[in-house]
């Protein structure tokens, strides 16, 4: 990525990605970032523990700790549900960041990392009541920087 411009600021951005191959206007970049950010937000809205709990006739938000995350899924529904929740939540972060990278290089990855996290924590389809976002954030960091991910997990855990 590079920026082309003069004394009054950037006039174009140089990106190499799926949609861009060369000079890009700020307007086009903002449009692509908005679209991939929205996609990432809705990827974050996917709640495996809520879906699995509903299939079993359980409201995960009213059981255990009331959180839709891995630990509560493990407590309420067992090891298999906990493992599935953990893996899907991590994959949400990975997939969103990879989509962002393919669409708009590093700026796309950064926007998608933030949006998938926000979608997990405040999902519109679940009345803005989601999980804590630890596994999803870990997945986003893992996709963006695989060497940093285990270090950040060590700090959080």
PDB file of C-alpha atoms in Angstrom:
ATOM      1  CA  UNK A   1       0.000   0.000   0.000  1.00  0.00           C
ATOM      2  CA  UNK A   2       1.235   3.478  -0.786  1.00  0.00           C
ATOM      3  CA  UNK A   3      -0.204   6.978  -0.833  1.00  0.00           C
ATOM      4  CA  UNK A   4       0.115   9.325  -3.809  1.00  0.00           C
ATOM      5  CA  UNK A   5      -0.467  13.000  -3.226  1.00  0.00           C
ATOM      6  CA  UNK A   6       0.841  16.484  -2.891  1.00  0.00           C
ATOM      7  CA  UNK A   7       1.178  19.179  -0.241  1.00  0.00           C
ATOM      8  CA  UNK A   8      -2.584  19.410   0.250  1.00  0.00           C
ATOM      9  CA  UNK A   9      -2.989  15.728   1.141  1.00  0.00           C
ATOM     10  CA  UNK A  10      -3.371  12.352  -0.531  1.00  0.00           C
ATOM     11  CA  UNK A  11      -5.139  12.246  -3.887  1.00  0.00           C
ATOM     12  CA  UNK A  12      -5.062   8.499  -4.369  1.00  0.00           C
ATOM     13  CA  UNK A  13      -3.996   5.366  -2.582  1.00  0.00           C
ATOM     14  CA  UNK A  14      -1.998   2.593  -4.196  1.00  0.00           C
ATOM     15  CA  UNK A  15      -3.260  -0.846  -3.197  1.00  0.00           C
ATOM     16  CA  UNK A  16      -2.784  -4.306  -4.568  1.00  0.00           C
ATOM     17  CA  UNK A  17      -5.649  -6.587  -3.656  1.00  0.00           C
ATOM     18  CA  UNK A  18      -8.600  -8.443  -5.142  1.00  0.00           C
ATOM     19  CA  UNK A  19     -10.466  -5.274  -6.184  1.00  0.00           C
ATOM     20  CA  UNK A  20      -7.591  -2.871  -6.641  1.00  0.00           C
ATOM     21  CA  UNK A  21      -4.540  -3.094  -8.843  1.00  0.00           C
ATOM     22  CA  UNK A  22      -2.888   0.265  -8.809  1.00  0.00           C
ATOM     23  CA  UNK A  23      -4.178   3.747  -8.038  1.00  0.00           C
ATOM     24  CA  UNK A  24      -7.422   3.954  -6.089  1.00  0.00           C
ATOM     25  CA  UNK A  25      -9.567   6.960  -5.293  1.00  0.00           C
ATOM     26  CA  UNK A  26     -10.447   7.628  -1.674  1.00  0.00           C
ATOM     27  CA  UNK A  27     -14.133   7.323  -2.534  1.00  0.00           C
ATOM     28  CA  UNK A  28     -13.758   3.844  -3.993  1.00  0.00           C
ATOM     29  CA  UNK A  29     -11.626   2.714  -1.061  1.00  0.00           C
ATOM     30  CA  UNK A  30     -14.194   4.020   1.445  1.00  0.00           C
ATOM     31  CA  UNK A  31     -16.979   2.221  -0.418  1.00  0.00           C
ATOM     32  CA  UNK A  32     -15.114  -1.097  -0.423  1.00  0.00           C
ATOM     33  CA  UNK A  33     -14.144  -0.694   3.247  1.00  0.00           C
ATOM     34  CA  UNK A  34     -17.765   0.044   4.130  1.00  0.00           C
ATOM     35  CA  UNK A  35     -19.037  -3.022   2.287  1.00  0.00           C
ATOM     36  CA  UNK A  36     -16.461  -5.428   3.735  1.00  0.00           C
ATOM     37  CA  UNK A  37     -16.947  -3.874   7.182  1.00  0.00           C
ATOM     38  CA  UNK A  38     -20.670  -4.562   6.968  1.00  0.00           C
ATOM     39  CA  UNK A  39     -20.025  -8.136   5.835  1.00  0.00           C
ATOM     40  CA  UNK A  40     -17.612  -8.627   8.743  1.00  0.00           C
ATOM     41  CA  UNK A  41     -20.137  -7.175  11.211  1.00  0.00           C
ATOM     42  CA  UNK A  42     -22.756  -9.708  10.119  1.00  0.00           C
ATOM     43  CA  UNK A  43     -20.219 -12.543  10.247  1.00  0.00           C
ATOM     44  CA  UNK A  44     -19.686 -11.487  13.861  1.00  0.00           C
ATOM     45  CA  UNK A  45     -23.455 -11.773  14.453  1.00  0.00           C
ATOM     46  CA  UNK A  46     -23.267 -15.553  13.981  1.00  0.00           C
ATOM     47  CA  UNK A  47     -23.624 -17.084  17.456  1.00  0.00           C
ATOM     48  CA  UNK A  48     -23.005 -20.833  17.455  1.00  0.00           C
ATOM     49  CA  UNK A  49     -23.906 -21.254  21.129  1.00  0.00           C
ATOM     50  CA  UNK A  50     -27.218 -19.426  20.680  1.00  0.00           C
ATOM     51  CA  UNK A  51     -28.068 -21.518  17.613  1.00  0.00           C
ATOM     52  CA  UNK A  52     -27.161 -24.823  19.299  1.00  0.00           C
ATOM     53  CA  UNK A  53     -29.009 -23.870  22.473  1.00  0.00           C
ATOM     54  CA  UNK A  54     -32.183 -22.969  20.555  1.00  0.00           C
ATOM     55  CA  UNK A  55     -32.064 -26.376  18.860  1.00  0.00           C
ATOM     56  CA  UNK A  56     -32.090 -27.941  22.339  1.00  0.00           C
ATOM     57  CA  UNK A  57     -34.884 -25.688  23.566  1.00  0.00           C
ATOM     58  CA  UNK A  58     -32.524 -23.642  25.774  1.00  0.00           C
ATOM     59  CA  UNK A  59     -32.112 -19.866  25.966  1.00  0.00           C
ATOM     60  CA  UNK A  60     -28.339 -19.581  26.530  1.00  0.00           C
ATOM     61  CA  UNK A  61     -28.785 -15.985  27.718  1.00  0.00           C
ATOM     62  CA  UNK A  62     -30.891 -17.232  30.657  1.00  0.00           C
ATOM     63  CA  UNK A  63     -28.730 -20.202  31.633  1.00  0.00           C
ATOM     64  CA  UNK A  64     -25.412 -20.347  33.478  1.00  0.00           C
ATOM     65  CA  UNK A  65     -23.577 -17.036  33.318  1.00  0.00           C
ATOM     66  CA  UNK A  66     -25.961 -15.685  30.673  1.00  0.00           C
ATOM     67  CA  UNK A  67     -23.090 -15.255  28.209  1.00  0.00           C
ATOM     68  CA  UNK A  68     -23.202 -16.720  24.698  1.00  0.00           C
ATOM     69  CA  UNK A  69     -19.530 -17.684  24.778  1.00  0.00           C
ATOM     70  CA  UNK A  70     -17.485 -20.856  24.914  1.00  0.00           C
ATOM     71  CA  UNK A  71     -17.351 -21.236  28.702  1.00  0.00           C
ATOM     72  CA  UNK A  72     -21.090 -20.923  29.186  1.00  0.00           C
ATOM     73  CA  UNK A  73     -21.794 -23.230  26.225  1.00  0.00           C
ATOM     74  CA  UNK A  74     -19.453 -25.761  27.850  1.00  0.00           C
ATOM     75  CA  UNK A  75     -21.220 -25.469  31.222  1.00  0.00           C
ATOM     76  CA  UNK A  76     -24.764 -25.522  29.883  1.00  0.00           C
ATOM     77  CA  UNK A  77     -24.536 -27.854  26.859  1.00  0.00           C
ATOM     78  CA  UNK A  78     -21.331 -29.853  27.324  1.00  0.00           C
ATOM     79  CA  UNK A  79     -17.866 -30.303  25.834  1.00  0.00           C
ATOM     80  CA  UNK A  80     -18.933 -30.721  22.216  1.00  0.00           C
ATOM     81  CA  UNK A  81     -20.984 -27.493  22.212  1.00  0.00           C
ATOM     82  CA  UNK A  82     -18.161 -25.639  23.967  1.00  0.00           C
ATOM     83  CA  UNK A  83     -15.605 -26.831  21.410  1.00  0.00           C
ATOM     84  CA  UNK A  84     -17.847 -25.983  18.455  1.00  0.00           C
ATOM     85  CA  UNK A  85     -18.530 -22.518  19.895  1.00  0.00           C
ATOM     86  CA  UNK A  86     -14.817 -21.858  20.404  1.00  0.00           C
ATOM     87  CA  UNK A  87     -13.812 -23.006  16.911  1.00  0.00           C
ATOM     88  CA  UNK A  88     -16.615 -21.124  15.124  1.00  0.00           C
ATOM     89  CA  UNK A  89     -15.933 -17.925  17.082  1.00  0.00           C
ATOM     90  CA  UNK A  90     -12.228 -18.080  16.191  1.00  0.00           C
ATOM     91  CA  UNK A  91     -13.042 -18.831  12.545  1.00  0.00           C
ATOM     92  CA  UNK A  92     -15.364 -15.807  12.395  1.00  0.00           C
ATOM     93  CA  UNK A  93     -12.401 -13.556  13.153  1.00  0.00           C
ATOM     94  CA  UNK A  94     -10.110 -15.355  10.720  1.00  0.00           C
ATOM     95  CA  UNK A  95     -12.599 -15.335   7.838  1.00  0.00           C
ATOM     96  CA  UNK A  96     -13.544 -11.672   8.312  1.00  0.00           C
ATOM     97  CA  UNK A  97      -9.915 -10.504   8.326  1.00  0.00           C
ATOM     98  CA  UNK A  98      -9.060 -12.612   5.276  1.00  0.00           C
ATOM     99  CA  UNK A  99     -12.019 -11.114   3.401  1.00  0.00           C
ATOM    100  CA  UNK A 100     -10.769  -7.647   4.351  1.00  0.00           C
ATOM    101  CA  UNK A 101      -7.224  -8.450   3.219  1.00  0.00           C
ATOM    102  CA  UNK A 102      -8.436  -9.794  -0.119  1.00  0.00           C
ATOM    103  CA  UNK A 103     -10.677  -6.803  -0.709  1.00  0.00           C
ATOM    104  CA  UNK A 104      -8.490  -3.923   0.438  1.00  0.00           C
ATOM    105  CA  UNK A 105      -5.146  -5.105   1.796  1.00  0.00           C
ATOM    106  CA  UNK A 106      -4.213  -3.958   5.319  1.00  0.00           C
ATOM    107  CA  UNK A 107      -6.895  -1.253   5.637  1.00  0.00           C
ATOM    108  CA  UNK A 108      -9.532  -3.875   4.817  1.00  0.00           C
ATOM    109  CA  UNK A 109      -8.089  -6.298   7.356  1.00  0.00           C
ATOM    110  CA  UNK A 110      -8.118  -3.650  10.089  1.00  0.00           C
ATOM    111  CA  UNK A 111     -11.690  -2.561   9.363  1.00  0.00           C
ATOM    112  CA  UNK A 112     -12.912  -6.158   9.257  1.00  0.00           C
ATOM    113  CA  UNK A 113     -11.113  -7.068  12.497  1.00  0.00           C
ATOM    114  CA  UNK A 114     -12.896  -4.250  14.296  1.00  0.00           C
ATOM    115  CA  UNK A 115     -16.272  -4.915  12.652  1.00  0.00           C
ATOM    116  CA  UNK A 116     -16.325  -8.679  13.290  1.00  0.00           C
ATOM    117  CA  UNK A 117     -15.506  -8.002  16.953  1.00  0.00           C
ATOM    118  CA  UNK A 118     -18.268  -5.381  17.210  1.00  0.00           C
ATOM    119  CA  UNK A 119     -20.682  -7.762  15.499  1.00  0.00           C
ATOM    120  CA  UNK A 120     -19.872 -10.477  18.013  1.00  0.00           C
ATOM    121  CA  UNK A 121     -20.169  -8.274  21.094  1.00  0.00           C
ATOM    122  CA  UNK A 122     -23.175  -6.219  19.895  1.00  0.00           C
ATOM    123  CA  UNK A 123     -25.054  -8.354  17.329  1.00  0.00           C
ATOM    124  CA  UNK A 124     -28.046  -6.583  15.820  1.00  0.00           C
ATOM    125  CA  UNK A 125     -29.858  -9.883  15.202  1.00  0.00           C
ATOM    126  CA  UNK A 126     -29.692 -10.748  18.927  1.00  0.00           C
ATOM    127  CA  UNK A 127     -30.812  -7.318  20.185  1.00  0.00           C
ATOM    128  CA  UNK A 128     -27.194  -6.184  20.719  1.00  0.00           C
ATOM    129  CA  UNK A 129     -26.515  -8.843  23.385  1.00  0.00           C
ATOM    130  CA  UNK A 130     -23.547 -10.953  22.363  1.00  0.00           C
ATOM    131  CA  UNK A 131     -20.463 -12.529  23.848  1.00  0.00           C
ATOM    132  CA  UNK A 132     -17.276 -11.036  25.214  1.00  0.00           C
ATOM    133  CA  UNK A 133     -15.408 -11.389  21.930  1.00  0.00           C
ATOM    134  CA  UNK A 134     -12.211 -13.044  23.183  1.00  0.00           C
ATOM    135  CA  UNK A 135     -12.227 -15.956  20.709  1.00  0.00           C
ATOM    136  CA  UNK A 136     -13.327 -13.763  17.799  1.00  0.00           C
ATOM    137  CA  UNK A 137     -10.653 -11.169  18.547  1.00  0.00           C
ATOM    138  CA  UNK A 138      -8.095 -13.970  18.808  1.00  0.00           C
ATOM    139  CA  UNK A 139      -9.156 -15.245  15.362  1.00  0.00           C
ATOM    140  CA  UNK A 140      -8.822 -11.750  13.894  1.00  0.00           C
ATOM    141  CA  UNK A 141      -5.331 -11.335  15.343  1.00  0.00           C
ATOM    142  CA  UNK A 142      -4.413 -14.858  14.216  1.00  0.00           C
ATOM    143  CA  UNK A 143      -5.320 -14.049  10.608  1.00  0.00           C
ATOM    144  CA  UNK A 144      -3.559 -10.690  10.678  1.00  0.00           C
ATOM    145  CA  UNK A 145      -0.414 -11.712  12.544  1.00  0.00           C
ATOM    146  CA  UNK A 146      -0.029 -15.415  13.416  1.00  0.00           C
ATOM    147  CA  UNK A 147       3.051 -14.742  15.571  1.00  0.00           C
ATOM    148  CA  UNK A 148       1.294 -12.144  17.710  1.00  0.00           C
ATOM    149  CA  UNK A 149      -1.838 -14.250  18.321  1.00  0.00           C
ATOM    150  CA  UNK A 150      -0.417 -16.687  20.921  1.00  0.00           C
ATOM    151  CA  UNK A 151       1.233 -13.807  22.781  1.00  0.00           C
ATOM    152  CA  UNK A 152      -2.028 -11.862  22.944  1.00  0.00           C
ATOM    153  CA  UNK A 153      -3.892 -14.973  24.072  1.00  0.00           C
ATOM    154  CA  UNK A 154      -1.319 -15.449  26.840  1.00  0.00           C
ATOM    155  CA  UNK A 155      -1.936 -11.899  28.040  1.00  0.00           C
ATOM    156  CA  UNK A 156      -5.736 -12.249  27.993  1.00  0.00           C
ATOM    157  CA  UNK A 157      -5.827 -15.763  29.483  1.00  0.00           C
TER     158      UNK A 157
END
